[in-house]
Short mmCIF file of C-alpha atoms in Angstrom, two decimals:
data_model
loop_
_atom_site.label_atom_id
_atom_site.label_comp_id
_atom_site.label_asym_id
_atom_site.label_seq_id
_atom_site.Cartn_x
_atom_site.Cartn_y
_atom_site.Cartn_z
CA UNK A 1 3.95 41.30 11.11
CA UNK A 2 5.30 37.54 10.23
CA UNK A 3 3.53 35.07 8.48
CA UNK A 4 1.30 32.22 10.51
CA UNK A 5 3.51 29.34 10.70
CA UNK A 6 1.57 26.71 8.37
CA UNK A 7 -0.06 23.20 9.40
CA UNK A 8 2.21 20.95 8.68
CA UNK A 9 -0.35 18.57 8.69
CA UNK A 10 -1.82 19.68 5.62
CA UNK A 11 1.59 19.79 3.92
CA UNK A 12 2.49 17.67 1.45
CA UNK A 13 6.24 15.75 2.73
CA UNK A 14 7.85 18.12 -0.38
CA UNK A 15 6.79 21.08 0.63
CA UNK A 16 7.66 20.28 4.69
CA UNK A 17 11.47 19.10 2.93
CA UNK A 18 11.72 22.74 1.47
CA UNK A 19 9.74 24.29 4.00
CA UNK A 20 12.65 22.55 6.53
CA UNK A 21 15.62 23.10 3.97
CA UNK A 22 14.79 27.04 3.27
CA UNK A 23 14.56 27.40 7.56
CA UNK A 24 10.77 28.34 6.71
CA UNK A 25 9.75 24.86 9.74
CA UNK A 26 12.01 23.42 12.31
CA UNK A 27 11.75 19.90 12.30
CA UNK A 28 10.80 20.33 16.25
CA UNK A 29 8.18 22.37 15.03
CA UNK A 30 6.97 20.14 12.33
CA UNK A 31 6.77 16.50 14.98
CA UNK A 32 4.98 18.42 17.96
CA UNK A 33 2.53 19.93 15.44
CA UNK A 34 2.05 15.80 13.74
CA UNK A 35 1.74 14.32 17.44
CA UNK A 36 -0.57 16.55 18.68
CA UNK A 37 -2.55 16.36 15.46
CA UNK A 38 -2.52 12.59 15.73
CA UNK A 39 -3.02 12.73 19.77
CA UNK A 40 -6.29 14.44 18.01
CA UNK A 41 -8.09 12.48 15.58
CA UNK A 42 -6.75 9.03 15.88
CA UNK A 43 -8.73 8.31 18.95
CA UNK A 44 -11.23 7.89 16.68
CA UNK A 45 -9.77 6.85 13.49
CA UNK A 46 -7.32 4.08 15.23
CA UNK A 47 -5.02 4.58 12.26
CA UNK A 48 -1.17 3.68 14.83
CA UNK A 49 -0.65 1.38 17.49
CA UNK A 50 2.71 3.13 18.45
CA UNK A 51 3.29 7.18 18.64
CA UNK A 52 7.05 7.68 19.21
CA UNK A 53 7.30 11.05 20.44
CA UNK A 54 10.71 10.12 22.21
CA UNK A 55 12.40 9.32 19.31
CA UNK A 56 10.52 11.39 17.15
CA UNK A 57 11.95 14.75 19.40
CA UNK A 58 15.34 13.51 19.75
CA UNK A 59 15.80 13.07 15.81
CA UNK A 60 14.08 16.09 15.22
CA UNK A 61 16.36 17.46 17.46
CA UNK A 62 19.69 16.47 15.41
CA UNK A 63 18.28 17.73 12.45
CA UNK A 64 17.32 21.43 13.50
CA UNK A 65 21.28 21.21 15.15
CA UNK A 66 23.12 19.20 11.74
CA UNK A 67 20.54 22.36 9.27
CA UNK A 68 21.87 25.16 12.19
CA UNK A 69 25.58 23.47 11.13
CA UNK A 70 25.42 23.77 7.78
CA UNK A 71 25.33 20.00 6.93
CA UNK A 72 23.91 18.55 3.76
CA UNK A 73 20.01 17.38 4.14
CA UNK A 74 18.90 14.49 2.31
CA UNK A 75 15.26 15.21 0.65
CA UNK A 76 12.96 14.36 3.29
CA UNK A 77 14.42 15.65 5.79
CA UNK A 78 12.07 17.08 8.45
CA UNK A 79 8.96 14.42 7.24
CA UNK A 80 7.31 12.51 9.17
CA UNK A 81 6.67 9.32 8.23
CA UNK A 82 4.47 5.96 9.64
CA UNK A 83 5.06 2.82 9.00
CA UNK A 84 2.82 -0.25 9.48
CA UNK A 85 3.49 -2.54 12.37
CA UNK A 86 5.00 -5.54 10.29
CA UNK A 87 8.20 -3.14 9.90
CA UNK A 88 10.68 -3.98 12.69
CA UNK A 89 11.70 -0.89 14.62
CA UNK A 90 13.99 -0.89 17.38
CA UNK A 91 12.90 -1.74 20.64
CA UNK A 92 9.08 -2.64 20.14
CA UNK A 93 7.99 -6.32 18.98
CA UNK A 94 6.72 -6.99 15.56
CA UNK A 95 3.39 -7.47 16.22
CA UNK A 96 2.07 -8.31 12.49
CA UNK A 97 -1.37 -7.61 14.22
CA UNK A 98 -1.53 -9.96 15.88
CA UNK A 99 -0.92 -11.31 19.71
CA UNK A 100 0.69 -13.73 19.06
CA UNK A 101 3.84 -11.59 17.79
CA UNK A 102 3.53 -9.33 21.44
CA UNK A 103 5.29 -11.64 23.35
CA UNK A 104 8.16 -11.77 20.97
CA UNK A 105 11.77 -9.21 22.28
CA UNK A 106 11.76 -6.05 21.02
CA UNK A 107 13.45 -5.53 17.39
CA UNK A 108 16.84 -4.49 17.57
CA UNK A 109 17.20 -2.21 15.22
CA UNK A 110 14.34 -0.92 12.06
CA UNK A 111 13.11 -2.78 8.89
CA UNK A 112 15.22 -1.68 5.96
CA UNK A 113 12.96 0.51 4.72
CA UNK A 114 12.38 2.50 8.12
CA UNK A 115 16.95 3.28 7.67
CA UNK A 116 16.49 4.49 4.07
CA UNK A 117 13.72 6.63 4.64
CA UNK A 118 15.04 8.35 8.15
CA UNK A 119 18.92 8.23 6.34
CA UNK A 120 16.89 10.71 3.96
CA UNK A 121 15.98 12.68 6.61
CA UNK A 122 12.78 11.39 7.34
CA UNK A 123 11.06 11.00 11.35
CA UNK A 124 9.53 8.27 12.46
CA UNK A 125 6.36 8.87 14.69
CA UNK A 126 5.07 5.51 15.10
CA UNK A 127 3.40 2.28 14.31
CA UNK A 128 0.73 1.57 12.12
CA UNK A 129 -2.76 -0.93 12.90
CA UNK A 130 -2.89 -3.75 10.65
CA UNK A 131 -5.20 -6.46 9.89
CA UNK A 132 -4.17 -10.04 11.39
CA UNK A 133 -0.35 -11.40 10.17
CA UNK A 134 -1.34 -9.50 7.03
CA UNK A 135 -4.30 -11.22 6.45
CA UNK A 136 -6.98 -9.08 5.76
CA UNK A 137 -9.23 -6.46 3.46
CA UNK A 138 -10.58 -4.77 5.66
CA UNK A 139 -8.33 -3.12 8.39
CA UNK A 140 -10.71 -4.89 11.34
CA UNK A 141 -8.49 -5.96 14.78
CA UNK A 142 -9.85 -7.45 16.86
CA UNK A 143 -6.75 -7.35 19.35
CA UNK A 144 -6.47 -3.89 18.52
CA UNK A 145 -9.51 -3.11 17.50
CA UNK A 146 -10.54 -1.39 13.74
CA UNK A 147 -9.38 1.11 11.67
CA UNK A 148 -11.74 3.59 10.61
CA UNK A 149 -12.43 5.06 7.18
CA UNK A 150 -11.38 8.83 7.84
CA UNK A 151 -13.90 9.73 4.90
CA UNK A 152 -16.67 8.58 7.23
CA UNK A 153 -15.66 6.34 10.29
CA UNK A 154 -18.19 4.55 10.32
CA UNK A 155 -17.27 2.15 7.35
CA UNK A 156 -13.99 0.69 6.59
CA UNK A 157 -10.46 1.88 6.23
CA UNK A 158 -9.40 -1.56 4.00
CA UNK A 159 -6.54 -3.58 4.58
CA UNK A 160 -4.33 -5.73 5.18
CA UNK A 161 -2.03 -1.73 5.83
CA UNK A 162 -5.35 0.15 6.73
CA UNK A 163 -3.78 1.92 9.00
CA UNK A 164 -1.31 3.28 6.69
CA UNK A 165 -4.44 4.21 4.63
CA UNK A 166 -5.81 5.50 7.01
CA UNK A 167 -2.92 7.54 8.50
CA UNK A 168 -2.70 9.54 4.67
CA UNK A 169 -5.80 10.02 4.03
CA UNK A 170 -6.87 11.48 7.50
CA UNK A 171 -3.68 13.95 7.65
CA UNK A 172 -1.73 12.30 9.65
CA UNK A 173 0.80 12.10 8.47
CA UNK A 174 2.32 12.72 4.41
CA UNK A 175 3.59 9.43 3.68
CA UNK A 176 3.11 6.03 6.08
CA UNK A 177 4.89 2.63 4.48
CA UNK A 178 2.15 -0.54 3.80
CA UNK A 179 2.78 -3.87 2.89
CA UNK A 180 0.79 -5.20 0.04
CA UNK A 181 0.44 -9.09 -0.53
CA UNK A 182 -2.97 -8.84 -2.72
CA UNK A 183 -3.98 -5.59 -3.06
CA UNK A 184 -3.39 -4.90 0.76
CA UNK A 185 -1.66 -1.12 0.00
CA UNK A 186 -4.24 -0.88 -2.92
CA UNK A 187 -7.39 -0.96 -1.44
CA UNK A 188 -6.51 0.92 1.79
CA UNK A 189 -5.51 3.79 -1.20
CA UNK A 190 -8.80 3.69 -2.14
CA UNK A 191 -11.05 2.93 0.66
CA UNK A 192 -8.91 6.58 2.33
CA UNK A 193 -8.66 8.19 -1.17
CA UNK A 194 -4.82 8.25 -1.00
CA UNK A 195 -2.28 7.26 -3.67
CA UNK A 196 -0.90 3.95 -3.02
CA UNK A 197 2.42 2.71 -4.89
CA UNK A 198 3.16 -1.77 -5.04
CA UNK A 199 6.29 -1.68 -6.84
CA UNK A 200 7.64 -4.55 -9.42
CA UNK A 201 7.82 -7.95 -6.53
CA UNK A 202 12.14 -7.54 -5.27
CA UNK A 203 12.37 -3.73 -6.34
CA UNK A 204 12.46 -2.93 -2.82
CA UNK A 205 13.76 -4.36 -0.45
CA UNK A 206 11.69 -6.51 2.61
CA UNK A 207 14.92 -7.31 5.06
CA UNK A 208 13.13 -6.02 8.39
CA UNK A 209 9.59 -6.69 8.13
CA UNK A 210 7.62 -9.61 8.92
CA UNK A 211 6.86 -11.79 5.50
CA UNK A 212 3.21 -13.79 4.62
CA UNK A 213 3.61 -15.25 1.35
CA UNK A 214 6.73 -15.05 0.33
CA UNK A 215 6.33 -14.88 -3.01
CA UNK A 216 4.31 -12.56 -3.47
CA UNK A 217 4.90 -9.81 -0.43
CA UNK A 218 5.65 -6.36 -1.53
CA UNK A 219 6.67 -3.39 0.65
CA UNK A 220 5.64 0.44 -0.64
CA UNK A 221 4.42 3.85 0.81
CA UNK A 222 0.69 5.63 0.49
CA UNK A 223 1.13 9.37 0.15
CA UNK A 224 -1.05 12.31 -0.48
CA UNK A 225 0.72 13.47 -3.98
CA UNK A 226 2.48 11.80 -6.65
CA UNK A 227 5.83 13.60 -5.73
CA UNK A 228 5.78 12.48 -1.99
CA UNK A 229 4.84 8.72 -3.24
CA UNK A 230 7.56 8.71 -6.09
CA UNK A 231 10.19 10.68 -2.85
CA UNK A 232 9.50 7.72 -0.40
CA UNK A 233 9.91 5.46 -3.42
CA UNK A 234 13.21 6.22 -4.54
CA UNK A 235 14.63 7.02 -1.23
CA UNK A 236 13.87 3.29 -0.38
CA UNK A 237 15.31 2.35 -3.38
CA UNK A 238 18.62 -0.12 -3.56
CA UNK A 239 20.16 -3.37 -4.11
CA UNK A 240 19.88 -5.12 -0.15
CA UNK A 241 22.04 -8.53 0.38
CA UNK A 242 19.88 -8.94 3.33
CA UNK A 243 16.68 -9.51 1.09
CA UNK A 244 16.92 -12.06 -0.85
CA UNK A 245 14.71 -11.45 -3.00
CA UNK A 246 15.74 -7.68 -4.05
CA UNK A 247 16.58 -6.53 -7.57
CA UNK A 248 19.62 -6.90 -9.33
CA UNK A 249 21.40 -3.35 -10.39
CA UNK A 250 21.04 0.34 -9.33
CA UNK A 251 18.56 2.81 -7.87
CA UNK A 252 16.40 4.35 -11.19
CA UNK A 253 15.46 7.35 -9.80
CA UNK A 254 11.64 8.88 -10.39
CA UNK A 255 11.15 12.03 -8.90
CA UNK A 256 13.86 13.78 -11.32
CA UNK A 257 11.53 13.18 -14.22
CA UNK A 258 8.24 12.86 -12.63
CA UNK A 259 7.12 16.49 -14.93
CA UNK A 260 7.67 14.49 -17.76
CA UNK A 261 5.18 14.45 -20.59
CA UNK A 262 2.96 11.57 -20.84
CA UNK A 263 2.89 12.04 -24.53
CA UNK A 264 3.33 8.88 -26.36
CA UNK A 265 1.81 6.40 -23.57
CA UNK A 266 -0.06 4.19 -25.23
CA UNK A 267 -2.69 3.17 -22.50
CA UNK A 268 -5.61 0.59 -22.11
CA UNK A 269 -8.41 -0.03 -20.21
CA UNK A 270 -8.34 -3.54 -19.18
CA UNK A 271 -11.87 -5.01 -20.02
CA UNK A 272 -13.99 -7.85 -19.88
CA UNK A 273 -13.18 -10.25 -16.06
CA UNK A 274 -11.98 -6.08 -14.83
CA UNK A 275 -15.38 -4.60 -16.00
CA UNK A 276 -17.53 -7.17 -13.98
CA UNK A 277 -18.42 -7.72 -10.72
CA UNK A 278 -18.26 -5.11 -9.48
CA UNK A 279 -20.09 -1.03 -8.46
CA UNK A 280 -21.25 1.04 -11.34
CA UNK A 281 -19.28 3.79 -9.41
CA UNK A 282 -16.57 1.46 -9.44
CA UNK A 283 -16.05 0.85 -13.28
CA UNK A 284 -17.21 5.50 -13.83
CA UNK A 285 -14.29 6.11 -12.17
CA UNK A 286 -12.09 3.98 -14.21
CA UNK A 287 -14.27 5.81 -17.34
CA UNK A 288 -13.26 8.87 -15.94
CA UNK A 289 -9.90 8.25 -15.06
CA UNK A 290 -9.19 7.60 -19.36
CA UNK A 291 -11.23 9.80 -20.55
CA UNK A 292 -9.03 12.05 -19.13
CA UNK A 293 -6.19 10.85 -20.27
CA UNK A 294 -8.00 10.92 -23.75
CA UNK A 295 -7.51 6.73 -23.55
CA UNK A 296 -10.24 4.71 -25.96
CA UNK A 297 -8.75 1.58 -26.02
CA UNK A 298 -9.55 -1.65 -24.61
CA UNK A 299 -7.42 -4.89 -24.60
CA UNK A 300 -8.36 -8.25 -22.44
CA UNK A 301 -6.48 -10.24 -20.13
CA UNK A 302 -6.63 -13.39 -20.39
CA UNK A 303 -7.77 -15.68 -17.63
CA UNK A 304 -7.82 -13.10 -14.62
CA UNK A 305 -9.93 -15.15 -12.88
CA UNK A 306 -8.25 -18.14 -13.10
CA UNK A 307 -5.17 -15.96 -11.67
CA UNK A 308 -7.43 -14.66 -8.65
CA UNK A 309 -7.79 -18.65 -8.22
CA UNK A 310 -4.78 -19.12 -8.28
CA UNK A 311 -3.17 -16.24 -5.77
CA UNK A 312 -5.80 -17.04 -3.71
CA UNK A 313 -4.33 -20.99 -3.66
CA UNK A 314 -0.78 -19.93 -3.25
CA UNK A 315 -1.88 -16.91 -0.57
CA UNK A 316 -3.36 -19.92 1.57
CA UNK A 317 -0.56 -22.27 1.72
CA UNK A 318 1.79 -20.24 1.64
CA UNK A 319 0.28 -18.61 4.24
CA UNK A 320 -0.50 -22.11 6.22
CA UNK A 321 2.59 -23.01 6.70
CA UNK A 322 4.10 -19.90 7.37
CA UNK A 323 2.46 -20.39 11.33
CA UNK A 324 1.91 -23.70 11.27
CA UNK A 325 3.46 -23.92 14.47
CA UNK A 326 1.50 -21.22 15.82
CA UNK A 327 -2.00 -22.57 14.73
CA UNK A 328 -0.86 -26.19 16.40
CA UNK A 329 0.04 -24.31 19.86
CA UNK A 330 -1.53 -21.55 19.77
CA UNK A 331 -4.49 -21.63 17.30
CA UNK A 332 -7.25 -19.77 20.36
CA UNK A 333 -4.97 -17.02 20.09
CA UNK A 334 -5.73 -16.19 16.40
CA UNK A 335 -8.76 -13.90 15.08
CA UNK A 336 -11.37 -16.66 13.97
CA UNK A 337 -10.88 -14.96 10.13
CA UNK A 338 -7.58 -15.72 10.29
CA UNK A 339 -6.93 -19.12 11.71
CA UNK A 340 -9.48 -20.65 10.24
CA UNK A 341 -8.57 -19.47 6.51
CA UNK A 342 -4.57 -20.38 7.58
CA UNK A 343 -6.59 -24.15 8.21
CA UNK A 344 -7.59 -24.32 4.67
CA UNK A 345 -4.99 -23.56 3.96
CA UNK A 346 -2.59 -26.00 5.35
CA UNK A 347 -5.22 -28.80 3.57
CA UNK A 348 -4.53 -27.81 0.18
CA UNK A 349 -3.54 -31.07 -1.81
CA UNK A 350 0.19 -30.06 -3.21
CA UNK A 351 -0.91 -30.88 -6.67
CA UNK A 352 -3.00 -27.41 -7.09
CA UNK A 353 -0.04 -26.13 -5.82
CA UNK A 354 1.43 -27.39 -8.46
CA UNK A 355 -1.18 -26.97 -10.80
CA UNK A 356 -1.55 -23.01 -9.60
CA UNK A 357 2.20 -22.48 -10.21
CA UNK A 358 2.38 -23.49 -13.15
CA UNK A 359 -0.24 -21.59 -14.66
CA UNK A 360 1.42 -18.03 -12.84
CA UNK A 361 4.38 -18.73 -14.98
CA UNK A 362 2.23 -19.38 -18.43
CA UNK A 363 -0.39 -15.89 -16.95
CA UNK A 364 3.21 -13.77 -16.36
CA UNK A 365 3.44 -14.89 -20.55
CA UNK A 366 0.41 -13.69 -21.56
CA UNK A 367 0.09 -10.76 -19.40
CA UNK A 368 3.46 -9.19 -20.32
CA UNK A 369 2.89 -9.86 -24.02
CA UNK A 370 0.27 -7.13 -23.97
CA UNK A 371 3.46 -4.46 -22.59
CA UNK A 372 4.51 -4.78 -26.46
CA UNK A 373 1.20 -3.49 -27.34
CA UNK A 374 0.61 -0.76 -24.55
CA UNK A 375 2.43 0.84 -21.70
CA UNK A 376 0.13 0.89 -19.33
CA UNK A 377 -3.58 -0.60 -17.73
CA UNK A 378 -5.87 1.46 -16.57
CA UNK A 379 -8.57 -0.84 -14.02
CA UNK A 380 -10.66 -0.63 -10.80
CA UNK A 381 -8.99 -0.86 -7.12
CA UNK A 382 -11.92 -2.16 -5.48
CA UNK A 383 -15.50 -2.89 -7.09
CA UNK A 384 -16.86 -0.51 -4.48
CA UNK A 385 -16.71 1.61 -1.60
CA UNK A 386 -15.65 1.50 1.72
CA UNK A 387 -18.26 -0.93 2.99
CA UNK A 388 -19.48 -0.20 6.46
CA UNK A 389 -17.73 -1.36 9.51
CA UNK A 390 -18.27 -4.28 11.11
CA UNK A 391 -19.98 -5.22 7.59
CA UNK A 392 -19.36 -9.25 6.34
CA UNK A 393 -20.90 -9.75 3.50
CA UNK A 394 -21.80 -6.95 0.16
CA UNK A 395 -23.70 -7.39 -3.55
CA UNK A 396 -21.75 -7.11 -6.01
CA UNK A 397 -23.43 -7.91 -9.43
CA UNK A 398 -27.03 -9.44 -7.57
CA UNK A 399 -24.81 -11.45 -5.73
CA UNK A 400 -24.24 -12.05 -2.05
CA UNK A 401 -20.32 -12.43 -1.02
CA UNK A 402 -17.72 -12.50 1.94
CA UNK A 403 -16.69 -8.88 1.56
CA UNK A 404 -13.07 -10.47 3.32
CA UNK A 405 -12.65 -12.28 0.59
CA UNK A 406 -13.74 -10.14 -2.54
CA UNK A 407 -12.32 -6.88 -1.50
CA UNK A 408 -9.17 -7.85 -3.73
CA UNK A 409 -10.85 -9.67 -6.91
CA UNK A 410 -9.49 -6.57 -9.39
CA UNK A 411 -5.84 -7.04 -6.92
CA UNK A 412 -5.08 -10.05 -6.84
CA UNK A 413 -3.81 -10.83 -10.55
CA UNK A 414 -2.11 -7.75 -10.76
CA UNK A 415 0.07 -8.63 -7.87
CA UNK A 416 -0.04 -12.50 -8.22
CA UNK A 417 2.67 -11.83 -11.03
CA UNK A 418 4.44 -9.32 -9.77
CA UNK A 419 3.60 -5.84 -11.43
CA UNK A 420 4.03 -2.16 -10.04
CA UNK A 421 0.95 -0.51 -9.71
CA UNK A 422 0.06 3.13 -8.84
CA UNK A 423 -3.34 3.05 -6.93
CA UNK A 424 -5.11 6.50 -7.25
CA UNK A 425 -8.19 8.23 -5.70
CA UNK A 426 -10.78 9.55 -7.76
CA UNK A 427 -14.09 10.72 -6.20
CA UNK A 428 -17.00 11.03 -8.53
CA UNK A 429 -19.53 12.95 -6.41
CA UNK A 430 -20.14 13.65 -2.81
CA UNK A 431 -20.03 9.78 -1.03
CA UNK A 432 -16.31 7.91 -0.18
CA UNK A 433 -13.60 7.89 -2.47
CA UNK A 434 -12.84 4.77 -4.91
CA UNK A 435 -9.98 3.94 -6.81
CA UNK A 436 -8.11 3.59 -10.68
CA UNK A 437 -4.89 1.51 -10.71
CA UNK A 438 -2.40 2.40 -12.75
CA UNK A 439 -0.61 -0.40 -14.07
CA UNK A 440 2.08 -1.32 -15.80
CA UNK A 441 5.00 -3.04 -17.02
CA UNK A 442 8.22 -4.65 -15.01
CA UNK A 443 9.87 -2.14 -13.09
CA UNK A 444 8.38 0.31 -15.14
CA UNK A 445 6.91 2.95 -11.65
CA UNK A 446 7.96 5.59 -13.62
CA UNK A 447 5.79 5.12 -16.35
CA UNK A 448 2.74 4.43 -13.62
CA UNK A 449 3.68 7.52 -11.66
CA UNK A 450 3.46 9.95 -13.95
CA UNK A 451 0.35 8.77 -15.61
CA UNK A 452 -0.79 9.60 -11.93
CA UNK A 453 0.90 12.27 -11.40
CA UNK A 454 -0.90 13.78 -15.18
CA UNK A 455 -3.69 13.22 -13.46
CA UNK A 456 -3.72 14.64 -10.58
CA UNK A 457 -2.32 17.85 -12.21
CA UNK A 458 -5.09 17.84 -14.50
CA UNK A 459 -7.85 17.69 -11.09
CA UNK A 460 -9.51 14.18 -12.15
CA UNK A 461 -7.95 12.62 -9.70
CA UNK A 462 -7.67 14.04 -5.71
CA UNK A 463 -5.62 12.58 -2.13
CA UNK A 464 -6.98 15.88 -0.11
CA UNK A 465 -7.81 14.67 3.55
CA UNK A 466 -10.89 13.91 5.55
CA UNK A 467 -11.50 16.95 7.98
CA UNK A 468 -11.62 15.58 10.94
#
């Protein structure tokens, strides 16, 4: 009697790739199971805006045939993945969550990160829901409907990469691609209980993706394991002449040394600004991670509140500049919550932006001085668990605040200067997941990934998908 075929939807990307290489799973079997689960589960979650069944099955057939011929197989061969719908996908308009964009001509080729994932053997199965033009922390799109939290469908998935977080958290795909300008990978990772990587600014190419804020945008993966995160990250690295801010120099693969020890790493918890203004459970999640790492050190990040304010100004102004023509001619076709903030951004006085940019340079220098003393810093990802669907306000430290504008209170001061972060999912009780940021110095993604892997190995963090 043969062992029953494992359910690929419950397998990690690394396990799927190994089973495919060893002939224990066929790529068509994996894709068929993935499509079946998407068809059964996604109507409730609403993570996908486009399911590319024909393309995925054709790609799987090609991979099965290549394996049968004994051809070399990539490290992600047979692994299904999906991409936030601001990344170009050949044959589809790049909608970026917007009504206006679906009138665009279909993309002629895939975005660079999709091409690199497929070059490593992965199989694209669809495009994912997102907040309009990525200006969102809720995952609630008025054109495509809200993406729901797979751990409790009555709650938000987070944004703007809500479809990416929910697709991974619901077990629809083991890896999803998202973007992060002010927290849009890290917040959905926290709310949906998965891992997310916001790399160093410029580390991964953004060519073939719809922008939001050019000086703050990052692309990166979300996954159910740290090894899967590293597999996707390694696959997407490399200089790209089509991306004006891509990092120079050769790729630096992380996966081969992911299990290296973290002994000797100097790890600290961010205090001050990062230890107030959130629910107690958010800070308990940080303390749980710190205890697991034996971390007792605390550091203060100077002027973090000002950094968040400056990031807010730059986001609003750059976002508005990108959309001015659309605002003039198609204002009624925007999500009103996005439109109104963009209009406000267009009216920010230029001297304010100049001051924000000058402060940004100072803040980067001051923050980087900390990395002469420590190798990684721990901070909350979001100030609370996922709010309820449709919730517009929450109470933090006794103050009532708008949800959409304040979920990124702890992520914005970090992406403001492009630092690499691994968001790790934490359960402090039976409630919804929480998240912790593992922040490293520029170009030191491997530090954050190794710390995350140690936490995962020791059972301190967990990305078990929701049962749906």
